[in-house]
Backbone as numpy.savetxt, mean C-alpha at the origin, in Angstrom:
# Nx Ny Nz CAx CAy CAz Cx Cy Cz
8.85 14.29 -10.27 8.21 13.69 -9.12 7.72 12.31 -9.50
8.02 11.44 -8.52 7.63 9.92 -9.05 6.13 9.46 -8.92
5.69 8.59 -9.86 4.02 8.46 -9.71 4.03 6.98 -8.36
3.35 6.70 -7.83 2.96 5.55 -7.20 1.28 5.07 -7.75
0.97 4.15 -7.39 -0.52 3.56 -8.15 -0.47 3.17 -6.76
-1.67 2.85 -6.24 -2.45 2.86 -5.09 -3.57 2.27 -4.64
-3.37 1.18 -3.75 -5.19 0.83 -3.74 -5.62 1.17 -2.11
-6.26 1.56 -2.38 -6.87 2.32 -0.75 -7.99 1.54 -0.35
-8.23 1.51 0.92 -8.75 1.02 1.93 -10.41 1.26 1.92
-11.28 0.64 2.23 -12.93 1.28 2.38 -12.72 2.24 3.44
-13.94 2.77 4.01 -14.04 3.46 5.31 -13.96 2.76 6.42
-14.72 0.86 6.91 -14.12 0.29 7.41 -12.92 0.03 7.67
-12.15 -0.44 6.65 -10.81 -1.03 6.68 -9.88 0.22 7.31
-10.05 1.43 6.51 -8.88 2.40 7.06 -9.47 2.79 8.47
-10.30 2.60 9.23 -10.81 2.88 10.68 -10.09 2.40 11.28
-9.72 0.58 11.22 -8.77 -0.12 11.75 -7.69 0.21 11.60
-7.01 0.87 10.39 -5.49 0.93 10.39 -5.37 2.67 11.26
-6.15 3.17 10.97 -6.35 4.98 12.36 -6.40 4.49 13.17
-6.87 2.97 13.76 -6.64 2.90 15.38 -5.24 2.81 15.50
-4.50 1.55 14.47 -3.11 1.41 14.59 -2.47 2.74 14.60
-2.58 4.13 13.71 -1.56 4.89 14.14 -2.12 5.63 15.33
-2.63 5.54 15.87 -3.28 5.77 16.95 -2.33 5.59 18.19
-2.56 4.09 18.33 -1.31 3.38 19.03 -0.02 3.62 19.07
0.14 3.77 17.70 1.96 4.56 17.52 1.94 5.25 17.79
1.70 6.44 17.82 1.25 7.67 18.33 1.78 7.84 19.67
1.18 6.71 20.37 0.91 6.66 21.32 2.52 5.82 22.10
3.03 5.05 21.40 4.38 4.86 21.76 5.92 5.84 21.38
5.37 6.75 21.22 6.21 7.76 21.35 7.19 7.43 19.82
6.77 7.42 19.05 7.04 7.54 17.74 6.92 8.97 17.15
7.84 9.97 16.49 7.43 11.19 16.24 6.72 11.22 14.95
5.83 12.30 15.43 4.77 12.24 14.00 4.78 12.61 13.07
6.03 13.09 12.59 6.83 12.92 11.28 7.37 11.46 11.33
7.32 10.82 11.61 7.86 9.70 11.35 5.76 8.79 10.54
4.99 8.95 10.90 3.85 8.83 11.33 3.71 8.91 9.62
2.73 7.42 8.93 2.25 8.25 7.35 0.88 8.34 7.37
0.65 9.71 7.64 -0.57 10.05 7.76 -0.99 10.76 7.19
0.04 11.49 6.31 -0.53 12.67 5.15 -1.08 12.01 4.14
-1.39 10.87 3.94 -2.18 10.58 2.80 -2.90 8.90 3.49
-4.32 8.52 3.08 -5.01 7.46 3.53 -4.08 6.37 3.66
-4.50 4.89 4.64 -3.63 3.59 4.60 -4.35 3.24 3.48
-3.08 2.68 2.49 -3.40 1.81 0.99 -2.33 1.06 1.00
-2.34 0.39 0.05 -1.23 -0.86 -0.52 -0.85 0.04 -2.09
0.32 0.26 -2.08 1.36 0.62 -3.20 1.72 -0.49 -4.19
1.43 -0.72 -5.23 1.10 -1.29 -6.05 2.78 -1.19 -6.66
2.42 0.14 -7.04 3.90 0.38 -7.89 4.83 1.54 -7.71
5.93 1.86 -7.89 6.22 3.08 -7.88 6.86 3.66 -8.91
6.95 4.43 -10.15 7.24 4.49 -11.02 7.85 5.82 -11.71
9.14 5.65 -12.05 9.85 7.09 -12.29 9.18 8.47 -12.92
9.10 9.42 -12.68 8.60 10.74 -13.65 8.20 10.95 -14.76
9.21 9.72 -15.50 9.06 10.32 -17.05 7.74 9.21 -17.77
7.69 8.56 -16.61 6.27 7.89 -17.43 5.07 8.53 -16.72
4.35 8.93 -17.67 3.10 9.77 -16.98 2.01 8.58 -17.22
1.05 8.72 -15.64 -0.08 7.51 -15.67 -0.76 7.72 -16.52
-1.12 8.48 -17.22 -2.23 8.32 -18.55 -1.72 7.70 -19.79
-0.77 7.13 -19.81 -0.28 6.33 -20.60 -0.49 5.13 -20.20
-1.20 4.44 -18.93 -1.86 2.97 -18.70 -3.12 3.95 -18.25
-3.41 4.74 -17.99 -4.64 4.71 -17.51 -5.85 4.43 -18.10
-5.81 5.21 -19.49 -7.11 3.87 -20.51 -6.83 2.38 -20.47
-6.28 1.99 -20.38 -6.31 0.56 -20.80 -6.32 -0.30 -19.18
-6.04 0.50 -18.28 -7.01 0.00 -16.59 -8.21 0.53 -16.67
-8.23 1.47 -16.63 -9.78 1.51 -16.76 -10.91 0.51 -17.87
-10.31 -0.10 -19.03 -11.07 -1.35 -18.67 -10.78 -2.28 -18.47
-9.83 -2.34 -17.76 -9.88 -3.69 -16.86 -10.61 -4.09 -15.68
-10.31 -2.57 -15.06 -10.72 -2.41 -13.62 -11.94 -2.69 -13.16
-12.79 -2.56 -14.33 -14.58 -2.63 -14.09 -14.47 -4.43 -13.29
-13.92 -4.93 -14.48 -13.63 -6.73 -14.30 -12.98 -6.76 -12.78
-11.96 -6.11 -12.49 -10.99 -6.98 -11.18 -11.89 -6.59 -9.66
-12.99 -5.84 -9.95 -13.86 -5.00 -8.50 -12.86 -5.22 -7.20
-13.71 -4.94 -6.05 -12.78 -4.37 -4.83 -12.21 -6.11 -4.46
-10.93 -5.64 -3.50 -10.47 -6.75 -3.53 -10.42 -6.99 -1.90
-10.46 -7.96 -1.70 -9.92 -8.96 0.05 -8.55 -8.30 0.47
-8.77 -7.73 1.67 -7.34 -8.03 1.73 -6.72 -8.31 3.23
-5.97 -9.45 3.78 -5.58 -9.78 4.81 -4.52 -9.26 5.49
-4.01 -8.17 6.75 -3.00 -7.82 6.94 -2.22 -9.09 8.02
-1.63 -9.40 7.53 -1.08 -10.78 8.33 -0.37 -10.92 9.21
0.63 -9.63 9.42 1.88 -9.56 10.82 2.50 -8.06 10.72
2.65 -7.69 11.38 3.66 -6.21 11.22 5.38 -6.42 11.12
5.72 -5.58 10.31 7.00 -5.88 9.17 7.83 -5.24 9.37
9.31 -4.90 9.39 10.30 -3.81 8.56 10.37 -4.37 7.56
10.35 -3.41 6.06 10.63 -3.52 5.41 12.02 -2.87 5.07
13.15 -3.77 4.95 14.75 -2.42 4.60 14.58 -1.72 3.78
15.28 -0.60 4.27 15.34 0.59 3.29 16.57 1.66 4.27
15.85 3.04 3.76 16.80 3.97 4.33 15.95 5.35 4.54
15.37 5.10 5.60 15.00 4.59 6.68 14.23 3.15 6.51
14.34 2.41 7.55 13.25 1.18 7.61 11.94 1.51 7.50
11.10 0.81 7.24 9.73 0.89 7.21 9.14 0.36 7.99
8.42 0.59 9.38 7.22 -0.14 9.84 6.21 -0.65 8.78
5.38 -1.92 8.40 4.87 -1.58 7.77 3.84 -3.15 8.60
2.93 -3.00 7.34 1.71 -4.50 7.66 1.83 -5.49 6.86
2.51 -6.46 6.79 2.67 -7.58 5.69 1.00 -7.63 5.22
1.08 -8.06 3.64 -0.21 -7.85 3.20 -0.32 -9.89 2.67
-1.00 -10.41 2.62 -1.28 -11.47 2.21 -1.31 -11.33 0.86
-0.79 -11.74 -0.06 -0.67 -11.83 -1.81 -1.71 -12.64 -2.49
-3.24 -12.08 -2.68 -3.59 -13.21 -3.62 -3.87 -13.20 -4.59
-4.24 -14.09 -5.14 -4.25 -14.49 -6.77 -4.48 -12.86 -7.22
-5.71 -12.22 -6.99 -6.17 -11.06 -7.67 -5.03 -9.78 -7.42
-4.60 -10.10 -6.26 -3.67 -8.55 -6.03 -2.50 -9.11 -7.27
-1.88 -9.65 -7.10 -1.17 -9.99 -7.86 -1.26 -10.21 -9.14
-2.23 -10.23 -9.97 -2.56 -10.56 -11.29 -2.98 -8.46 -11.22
-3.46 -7.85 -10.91 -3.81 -6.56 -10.61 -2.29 -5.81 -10.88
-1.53 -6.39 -10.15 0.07 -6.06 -10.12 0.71 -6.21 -11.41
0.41 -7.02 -11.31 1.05 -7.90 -13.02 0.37 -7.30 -14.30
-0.75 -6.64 -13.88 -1.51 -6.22 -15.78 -1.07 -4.75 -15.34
-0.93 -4.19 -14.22 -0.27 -2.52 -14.23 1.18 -2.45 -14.44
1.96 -3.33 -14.53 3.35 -3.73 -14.86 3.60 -3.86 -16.02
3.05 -4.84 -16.47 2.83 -4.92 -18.15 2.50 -3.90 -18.74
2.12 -3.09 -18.50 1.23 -1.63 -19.14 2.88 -0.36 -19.49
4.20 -0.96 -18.61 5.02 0.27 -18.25 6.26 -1.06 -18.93
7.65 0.33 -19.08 8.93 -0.07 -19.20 9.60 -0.94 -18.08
9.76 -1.82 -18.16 9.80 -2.34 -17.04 11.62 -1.89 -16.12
12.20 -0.48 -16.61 13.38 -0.16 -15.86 12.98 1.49 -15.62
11.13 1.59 -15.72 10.62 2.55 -15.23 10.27 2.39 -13.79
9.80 0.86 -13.37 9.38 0.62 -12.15 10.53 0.33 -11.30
10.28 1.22 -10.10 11.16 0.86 -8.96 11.27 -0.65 -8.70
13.05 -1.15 -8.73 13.27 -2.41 -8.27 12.21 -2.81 -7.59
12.13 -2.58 -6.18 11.39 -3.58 -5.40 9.93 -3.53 -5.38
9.35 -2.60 -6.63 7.94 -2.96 -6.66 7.73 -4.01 -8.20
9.15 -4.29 -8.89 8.98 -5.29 -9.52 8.68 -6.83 -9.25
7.70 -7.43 -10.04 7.53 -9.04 -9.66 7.47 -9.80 -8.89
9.22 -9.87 -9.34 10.39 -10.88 -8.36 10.77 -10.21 -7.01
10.61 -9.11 -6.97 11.04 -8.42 -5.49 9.76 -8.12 -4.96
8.49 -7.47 -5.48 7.69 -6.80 -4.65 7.15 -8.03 -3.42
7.13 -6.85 -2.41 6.23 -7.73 -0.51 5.03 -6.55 -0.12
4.22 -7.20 -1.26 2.94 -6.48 -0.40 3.02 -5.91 0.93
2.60 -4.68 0.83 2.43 -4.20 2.23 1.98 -3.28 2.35
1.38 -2.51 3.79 1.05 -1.57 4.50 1.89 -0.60 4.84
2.05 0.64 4.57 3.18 1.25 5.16 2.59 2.33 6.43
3.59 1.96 7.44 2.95 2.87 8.90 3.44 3.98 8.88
4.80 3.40 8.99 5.48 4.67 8.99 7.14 4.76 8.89
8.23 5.48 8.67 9.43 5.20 8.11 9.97 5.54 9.97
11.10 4.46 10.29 11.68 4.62 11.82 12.97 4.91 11.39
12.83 5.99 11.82 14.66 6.97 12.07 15.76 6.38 13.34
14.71 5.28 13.67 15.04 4.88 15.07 16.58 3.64 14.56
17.11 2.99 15.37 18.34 1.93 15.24 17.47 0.80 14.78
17.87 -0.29 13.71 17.54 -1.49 13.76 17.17 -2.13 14.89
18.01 -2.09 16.03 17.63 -2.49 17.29 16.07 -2.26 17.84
16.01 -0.79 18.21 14.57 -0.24 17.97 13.53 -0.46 17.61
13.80 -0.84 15.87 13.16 -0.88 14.95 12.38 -2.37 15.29
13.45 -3.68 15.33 12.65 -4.88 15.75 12.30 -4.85 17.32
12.54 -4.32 18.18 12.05 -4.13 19.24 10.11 -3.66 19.03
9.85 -2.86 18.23 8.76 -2.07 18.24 8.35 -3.18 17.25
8.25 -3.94 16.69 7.25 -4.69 15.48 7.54 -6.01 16.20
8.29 -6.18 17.53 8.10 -7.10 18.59 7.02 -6.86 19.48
7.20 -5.54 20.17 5.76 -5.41 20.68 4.79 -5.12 19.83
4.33 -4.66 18.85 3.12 -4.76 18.05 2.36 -6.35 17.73
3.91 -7.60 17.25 3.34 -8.84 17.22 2.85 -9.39 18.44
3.16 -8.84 19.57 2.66 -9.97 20.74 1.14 -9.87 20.99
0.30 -10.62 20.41 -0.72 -10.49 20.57 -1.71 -9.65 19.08
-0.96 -9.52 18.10 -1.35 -9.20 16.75 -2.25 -10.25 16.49
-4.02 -9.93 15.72 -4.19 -10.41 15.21 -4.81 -10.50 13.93
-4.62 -11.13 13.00 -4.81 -10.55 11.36 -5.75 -9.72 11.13
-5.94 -8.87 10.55 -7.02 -7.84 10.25 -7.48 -8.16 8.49
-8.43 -8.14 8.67 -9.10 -8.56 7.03 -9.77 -6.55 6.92
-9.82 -6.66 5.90 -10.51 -5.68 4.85 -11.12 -5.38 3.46
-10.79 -4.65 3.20 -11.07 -4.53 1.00 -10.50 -3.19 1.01
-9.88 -3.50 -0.26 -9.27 -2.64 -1.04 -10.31 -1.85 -1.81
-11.08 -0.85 -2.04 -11.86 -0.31 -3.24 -11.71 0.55 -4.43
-10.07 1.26 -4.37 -10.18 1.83 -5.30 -8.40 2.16 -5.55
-8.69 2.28 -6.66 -7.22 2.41 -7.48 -6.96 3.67 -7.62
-5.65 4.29 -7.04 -5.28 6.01 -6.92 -3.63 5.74 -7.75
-3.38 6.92 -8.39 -2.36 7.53 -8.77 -1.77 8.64 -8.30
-0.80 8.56 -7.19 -0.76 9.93 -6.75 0.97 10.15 -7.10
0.90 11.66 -7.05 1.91 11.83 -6.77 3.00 12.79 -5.98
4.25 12.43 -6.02 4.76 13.02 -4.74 6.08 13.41 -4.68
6.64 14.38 -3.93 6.10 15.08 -2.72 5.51 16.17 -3.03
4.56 16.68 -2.61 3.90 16.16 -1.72 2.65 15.50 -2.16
2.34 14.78 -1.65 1.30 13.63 -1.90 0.02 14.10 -2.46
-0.67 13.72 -3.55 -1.74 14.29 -4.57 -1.94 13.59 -5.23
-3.24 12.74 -5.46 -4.11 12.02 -6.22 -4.34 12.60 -7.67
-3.71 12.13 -8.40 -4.06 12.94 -9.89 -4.82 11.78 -10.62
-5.33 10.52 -10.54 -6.10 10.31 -10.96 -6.46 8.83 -9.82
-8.02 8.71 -9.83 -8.58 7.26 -9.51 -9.41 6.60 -10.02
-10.07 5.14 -9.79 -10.76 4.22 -10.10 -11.43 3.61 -9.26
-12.61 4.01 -8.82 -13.51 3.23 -7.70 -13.21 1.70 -8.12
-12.94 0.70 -7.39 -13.34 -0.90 -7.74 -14.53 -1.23 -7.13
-15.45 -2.06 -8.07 -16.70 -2.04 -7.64 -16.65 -3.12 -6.51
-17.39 -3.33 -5.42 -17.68 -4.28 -4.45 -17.91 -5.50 -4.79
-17.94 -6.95 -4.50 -18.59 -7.66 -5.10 -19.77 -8.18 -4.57
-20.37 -8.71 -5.64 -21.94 -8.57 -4.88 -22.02 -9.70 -4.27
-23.13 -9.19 -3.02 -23.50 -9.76 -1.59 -24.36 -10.58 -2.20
-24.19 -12.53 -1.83 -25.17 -13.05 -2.08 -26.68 -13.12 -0.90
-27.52 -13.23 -1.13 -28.86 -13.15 -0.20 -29.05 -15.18 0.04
């Protein structure tokens, strides 16, 4: 079963993305199609079986104290290709997600990590949900979602390892908040 690394949403932030499947829901999308068996997060990595996360997991854990919770901007709604397509939330890339990306990468074989969560390929993102539907369809529906989209900000707080199928957190990392100036 393949591991994924994970950064999940506060209780704010994922409120906003439950309204979004809300909405889908609500456009007649079937709810197997719907990713709701496990919280909205940003997928970091996805990484074959035979590397087990406790082989980076000491050496994030101290990092992690340093990188605390992170910003994060959802900027437009996406397909991402695949097989099935992906509805998903383009994520804004900054300096920290990406340097976050880059020291959990470094930590692994690098022909352990799935192509497109490597480097040069990975596109931050949100995943809604996978459409069984036609390409046609597919940009039809992330046409009506953009008309009138507008960016949603949040934070990321904590770093999960789950794995799947079916979906199970085998290990996490609260990221601390950063502190509120007065």
């Amino acid at each position: 079963m393949p591991y994924a690394f994970n950064l999940t949403l506060d209780p704010v932030s994922s409120l906003q993305i439950e309204r979004i499947y809300a909405d889908l829901a609500g456009l007649d999308i079937p709810d197997r199609d719907l990713i709701t068996q496990y919280g909205p997060c940003v997928t970091i990595l996805v990484v074959a079986d035979d590397i087990h996360p406790d082989d980076v997991r000491e050496a994030l854990a101290r990092q992690l104290p340093a990188t605390g919770a992170l910003t994060v901007s959802f900027t437009e709604p996406c397909i991402i290709p695949g097989r099935p397509p992906t509805l998903s939330l383009r994520v804004r890339p900054t300096d920290e997600l990406l340097a976050l990306h880059n020291a959990i990468f470094n930590k692994l074989p690098e022909q352990a990590v799935q192509l497109q969560y490597r480097p040069a390929y990975w596109q931050p993102h949100l995943k809604l949900s996978n459409l069984r539907h036609s390409q046609a369809t597919a940009a039809e529906l992330v046409a009506t979602m953009a008309a009138g989209w507008r960016q949603l900000d949040g934070m990321l707080d904590c770093l999960e390892v789950v794995q799947y199928p079916p979906v199970q957190a085998i290990w996490q990392a609260p990221l601390k908040r950063p502190a509120t100036l007065i």
